[in-house]
Short mmCIF file of C-alpha atoms in Angstrom, two decimals:
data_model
loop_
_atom_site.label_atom_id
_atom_site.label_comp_id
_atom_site.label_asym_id
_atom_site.label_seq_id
_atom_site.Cartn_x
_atom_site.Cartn_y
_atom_site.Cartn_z
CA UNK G 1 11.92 -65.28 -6.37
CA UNK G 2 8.96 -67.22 -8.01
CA UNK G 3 5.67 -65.77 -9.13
CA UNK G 4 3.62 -67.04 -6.36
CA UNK G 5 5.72 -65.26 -3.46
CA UNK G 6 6.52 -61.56 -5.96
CA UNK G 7 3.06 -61.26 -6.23
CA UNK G 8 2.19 -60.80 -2.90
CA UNK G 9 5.13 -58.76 -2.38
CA UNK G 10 3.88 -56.30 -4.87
CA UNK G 11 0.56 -55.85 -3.74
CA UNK G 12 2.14 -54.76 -0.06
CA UNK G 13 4.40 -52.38 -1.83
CA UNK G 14 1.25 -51.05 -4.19
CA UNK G 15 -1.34 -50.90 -0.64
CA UNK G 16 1.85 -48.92 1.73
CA UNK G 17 2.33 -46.32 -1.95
CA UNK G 18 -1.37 -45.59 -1.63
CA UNK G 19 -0.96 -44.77 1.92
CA UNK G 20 1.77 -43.11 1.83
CA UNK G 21 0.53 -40.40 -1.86
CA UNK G 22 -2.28 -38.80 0.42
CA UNK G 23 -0.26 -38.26 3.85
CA UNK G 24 2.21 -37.10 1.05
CA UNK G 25 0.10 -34.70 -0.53
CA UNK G 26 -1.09 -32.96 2.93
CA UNK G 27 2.47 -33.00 4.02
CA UNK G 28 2.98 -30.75 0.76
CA UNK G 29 0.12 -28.77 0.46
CA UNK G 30 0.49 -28.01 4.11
CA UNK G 31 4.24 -27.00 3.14
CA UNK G 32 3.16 -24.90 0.48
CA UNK G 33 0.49 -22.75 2.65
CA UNK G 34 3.15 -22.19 5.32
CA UNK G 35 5.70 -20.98 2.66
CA UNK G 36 2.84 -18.49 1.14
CA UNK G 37 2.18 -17.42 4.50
CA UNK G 38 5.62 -16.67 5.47
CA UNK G 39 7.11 -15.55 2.16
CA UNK G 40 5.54 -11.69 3.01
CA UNK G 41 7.24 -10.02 5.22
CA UNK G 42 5.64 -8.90 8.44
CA UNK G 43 6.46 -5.35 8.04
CA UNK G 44 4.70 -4.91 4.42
CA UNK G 45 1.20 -4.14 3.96
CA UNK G 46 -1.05 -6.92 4.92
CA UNK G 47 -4.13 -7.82 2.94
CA UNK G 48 -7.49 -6.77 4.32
CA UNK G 49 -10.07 -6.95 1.84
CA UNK G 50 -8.95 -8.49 -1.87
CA UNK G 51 -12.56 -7.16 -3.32
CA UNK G 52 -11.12 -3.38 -2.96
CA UNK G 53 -7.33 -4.20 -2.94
CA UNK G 54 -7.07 -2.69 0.79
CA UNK G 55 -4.08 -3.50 2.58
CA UNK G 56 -3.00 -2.57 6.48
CA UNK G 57 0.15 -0.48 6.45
CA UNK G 58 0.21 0.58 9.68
CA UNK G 59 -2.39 0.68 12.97
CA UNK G 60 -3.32 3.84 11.40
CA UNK G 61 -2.78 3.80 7.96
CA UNK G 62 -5.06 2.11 5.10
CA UNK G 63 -4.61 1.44 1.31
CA UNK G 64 -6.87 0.49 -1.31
CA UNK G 65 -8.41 0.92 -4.50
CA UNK G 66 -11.60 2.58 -5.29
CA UNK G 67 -14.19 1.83 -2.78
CA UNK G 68 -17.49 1.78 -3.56
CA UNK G 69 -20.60 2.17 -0.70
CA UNK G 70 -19.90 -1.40 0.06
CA UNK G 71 -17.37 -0.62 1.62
CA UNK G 72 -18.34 1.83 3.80
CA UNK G 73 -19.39 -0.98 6.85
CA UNK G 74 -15.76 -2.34 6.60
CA UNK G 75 -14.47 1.53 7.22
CA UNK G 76 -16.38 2.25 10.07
CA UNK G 77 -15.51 -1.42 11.38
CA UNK G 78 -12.15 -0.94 10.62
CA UNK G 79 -12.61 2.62 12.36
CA UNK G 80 -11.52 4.85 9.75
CA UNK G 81 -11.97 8.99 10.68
CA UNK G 82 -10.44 10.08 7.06
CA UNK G 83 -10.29 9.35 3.33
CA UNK G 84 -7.48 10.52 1.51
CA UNK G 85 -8.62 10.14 -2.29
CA UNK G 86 -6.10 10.97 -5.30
CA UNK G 87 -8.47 11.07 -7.98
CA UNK G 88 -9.97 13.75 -10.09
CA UNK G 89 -13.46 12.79 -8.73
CA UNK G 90 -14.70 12.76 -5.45
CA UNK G 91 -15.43 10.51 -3.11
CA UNK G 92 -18.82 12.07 -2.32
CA UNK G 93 -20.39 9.73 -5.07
CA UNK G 94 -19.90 6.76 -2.62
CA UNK G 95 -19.34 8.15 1.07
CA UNK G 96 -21.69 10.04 2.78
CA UNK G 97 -20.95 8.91 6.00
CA UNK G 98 -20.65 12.00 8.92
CA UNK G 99 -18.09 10.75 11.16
CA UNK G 100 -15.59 9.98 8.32
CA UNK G 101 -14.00 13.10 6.98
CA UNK G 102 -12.82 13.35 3.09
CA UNK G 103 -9.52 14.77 1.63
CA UNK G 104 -9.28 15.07 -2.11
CA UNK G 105 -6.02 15.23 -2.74
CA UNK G 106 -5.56 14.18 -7.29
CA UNK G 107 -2.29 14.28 -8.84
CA UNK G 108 -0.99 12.14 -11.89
CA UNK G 109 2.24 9.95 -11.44
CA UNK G 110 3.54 11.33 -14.30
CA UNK G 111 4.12 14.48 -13.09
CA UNK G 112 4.31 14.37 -9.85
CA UNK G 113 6.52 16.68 -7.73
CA UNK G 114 7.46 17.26 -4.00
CA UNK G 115 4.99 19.43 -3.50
CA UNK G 116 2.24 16.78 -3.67
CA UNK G 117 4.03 14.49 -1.82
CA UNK G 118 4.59 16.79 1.34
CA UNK G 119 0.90 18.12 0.87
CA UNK G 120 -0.37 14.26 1.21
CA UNK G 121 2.58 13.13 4.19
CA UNK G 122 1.22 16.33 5.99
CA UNK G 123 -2.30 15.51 4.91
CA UNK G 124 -1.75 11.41 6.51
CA UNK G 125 -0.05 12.67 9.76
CA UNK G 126 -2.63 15.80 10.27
CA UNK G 127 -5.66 12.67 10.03
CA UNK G 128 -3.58 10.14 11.99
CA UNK G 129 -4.07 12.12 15.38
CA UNK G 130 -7.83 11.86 14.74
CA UNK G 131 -8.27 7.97 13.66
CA UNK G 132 -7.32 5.37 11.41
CA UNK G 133 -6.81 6.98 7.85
CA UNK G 134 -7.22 5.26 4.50
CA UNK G 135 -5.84 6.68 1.08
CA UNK G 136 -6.93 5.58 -2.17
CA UNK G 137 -6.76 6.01 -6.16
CA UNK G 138 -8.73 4.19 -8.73
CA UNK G 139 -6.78 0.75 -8.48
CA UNK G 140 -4.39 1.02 -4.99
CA UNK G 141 -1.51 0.67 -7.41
CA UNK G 142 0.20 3.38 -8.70
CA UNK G 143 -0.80 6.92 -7.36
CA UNK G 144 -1.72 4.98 -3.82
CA UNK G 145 1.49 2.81 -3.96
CA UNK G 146 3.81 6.44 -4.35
CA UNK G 147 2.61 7.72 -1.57
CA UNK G 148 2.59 4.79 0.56
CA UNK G 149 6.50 4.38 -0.65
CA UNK G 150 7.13 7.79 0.48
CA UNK G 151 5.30 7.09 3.62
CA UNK G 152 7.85 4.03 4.75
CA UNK G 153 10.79 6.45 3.36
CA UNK G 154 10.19 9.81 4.80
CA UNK G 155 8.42 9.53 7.50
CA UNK G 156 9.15 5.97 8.92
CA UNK G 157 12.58 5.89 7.76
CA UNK G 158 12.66 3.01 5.34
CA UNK G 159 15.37 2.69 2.58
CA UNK G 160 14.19 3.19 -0.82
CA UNK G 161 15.20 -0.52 -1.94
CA UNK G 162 12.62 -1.68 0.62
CA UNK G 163 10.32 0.43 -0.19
CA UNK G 164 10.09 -0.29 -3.79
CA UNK G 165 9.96 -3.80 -3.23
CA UNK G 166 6.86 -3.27 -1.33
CA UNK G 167 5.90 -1.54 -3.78
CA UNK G 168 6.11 -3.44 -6.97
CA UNK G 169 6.11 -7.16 -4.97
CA UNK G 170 3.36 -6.39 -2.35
CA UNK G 171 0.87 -8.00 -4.53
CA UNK G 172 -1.30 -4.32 -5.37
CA UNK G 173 -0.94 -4.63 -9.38
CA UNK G 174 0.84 -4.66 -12.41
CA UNK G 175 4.16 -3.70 -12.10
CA UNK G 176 4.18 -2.19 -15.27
CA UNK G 177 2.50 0.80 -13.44
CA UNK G 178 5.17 1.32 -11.65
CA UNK G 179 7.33 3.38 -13.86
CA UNK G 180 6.81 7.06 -12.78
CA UNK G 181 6.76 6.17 -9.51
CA UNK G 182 9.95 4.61 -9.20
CA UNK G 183 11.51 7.17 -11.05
CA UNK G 184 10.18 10.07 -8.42
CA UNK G 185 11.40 7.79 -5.51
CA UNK G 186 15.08 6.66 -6.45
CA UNK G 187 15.52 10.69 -7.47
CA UNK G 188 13.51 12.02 -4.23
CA UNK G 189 15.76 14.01 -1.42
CA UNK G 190 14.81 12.42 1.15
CA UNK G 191 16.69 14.39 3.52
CA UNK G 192 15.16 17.48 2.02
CA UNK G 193 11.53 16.41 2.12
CA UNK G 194 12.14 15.61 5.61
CA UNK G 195 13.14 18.97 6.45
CA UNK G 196 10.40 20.76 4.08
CA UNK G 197 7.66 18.57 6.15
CA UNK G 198 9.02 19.66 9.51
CA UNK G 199 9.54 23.07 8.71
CA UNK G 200 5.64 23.28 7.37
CA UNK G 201 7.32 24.10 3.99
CA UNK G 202 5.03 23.71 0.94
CA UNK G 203 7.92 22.08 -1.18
CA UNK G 204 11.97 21.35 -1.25
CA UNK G 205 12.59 24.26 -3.60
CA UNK G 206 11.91 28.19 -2.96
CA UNK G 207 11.49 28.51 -6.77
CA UNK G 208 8.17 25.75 -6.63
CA UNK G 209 4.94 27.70 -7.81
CA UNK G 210 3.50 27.26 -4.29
CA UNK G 211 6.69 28.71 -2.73
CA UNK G 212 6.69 31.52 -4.75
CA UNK G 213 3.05 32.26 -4.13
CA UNK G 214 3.38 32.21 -0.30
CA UNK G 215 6.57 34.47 -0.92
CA UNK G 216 4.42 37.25 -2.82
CA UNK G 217 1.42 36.68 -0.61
CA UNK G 218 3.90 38.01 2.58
CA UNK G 219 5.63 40.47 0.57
CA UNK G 220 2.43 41.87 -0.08
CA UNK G 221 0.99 41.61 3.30
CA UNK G 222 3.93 44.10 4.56
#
């Protein structure tokens, strides 16, 4: 082919590429949003609010980190009665609002036992018959992503592989956290922290301290 008749042959090729590298690009990015949306599945906790790491894990059931009194128009939008907080400190400092009751609740990952995890199940299903509930540490992470793993397994029946991949893939923080907590879920009775909680026990074990307290408490009371 001469020069005369390649050339013009090029520039059609170089005008239909330039066409064709946006539609391309919006054909991909498009792609890529619908994978991101999709890639979570339906039943995890779905983002709310990214400035305080809340999440939806249920109608009734919230997650998040620390909220501040920011927050407090997105509770009462979102219609939340109760405030489950496991830190040291309470959630006074931020939430004075009447009509949304507070439950202080602290406990350390690191030692915690199945006494605080039937105290805080109890505590969640107690507040669900009144409203919307949210629970919270200081980042949503590791003491807030326990007891939401414990939720799905106890009382909604999840396995524990699902619930640990919510867990440490749901997006709520380092996974590094993590390490306490999975420990006390893979060795958790399940079966035995489902009877304790509909029994009304205070733990899985009649040796726990709070066992043993109610124990002497009745023994004394006859």
């Amino acid at each position: 082919m001469s020069r005369v008749r390649l050339f013009p042959a090029l520039c059609l090729s170089l005008v239909a590429l330039l066409h064709w590298l946006p539609a391309q690009a919006a054909a991909t990015a498009t792609a890529t949003a619908t994978a991101t949306a999709t890639a979570r599945p339906t039943d995890w906790a779905q983002p709310v609010e990214v400035q305080y790491n809340l999440f939806q894990m249920s109608p009734t059931l919230y997650r998040s980190a620390l909220p501040d009194g920011g927050a407090v128009p997105l509770l009462k939008n979102l219609k939340v009665a109760t405030v489950i907080n496991f830190l040291p400190e309470a959630d006074s400092n931020w939430l004075s609002e009447p009509d949304i009751n507070q439950v202080q609740l602290p406990y350390r990952t690191n030692h915690v036992d199945d006494a605080d995890v039937l105290k805080t199940l109890r505590a969640i299903q107690s507040a669900e018959a009144k409203g919307p509930v949210l629970m919270h540490c200081k980042h949503g992470s590791d003491r807030t992503g326990l007891m939401a793993a414990m939720y799905r397994v106890v009382v909604q029946g999840w396995s524990k592989e699902d619930a640990l991949s919510e867990m440490t893939q749901g997006g709520f923080g380092e996974s590094g956290h993590f390490r306490d907590s999975v420990r006390y879920v893979m060795q958790a009775d399940v079966d035995k922290l489902r009877t304790a909680l509909a029994n009304g026990d205070c733990s899985t074990s009649a040796f726990a301290t709070c066992s043993m307290k109610s124990w002497f408490q009745s023994v004394n009371l006859k």
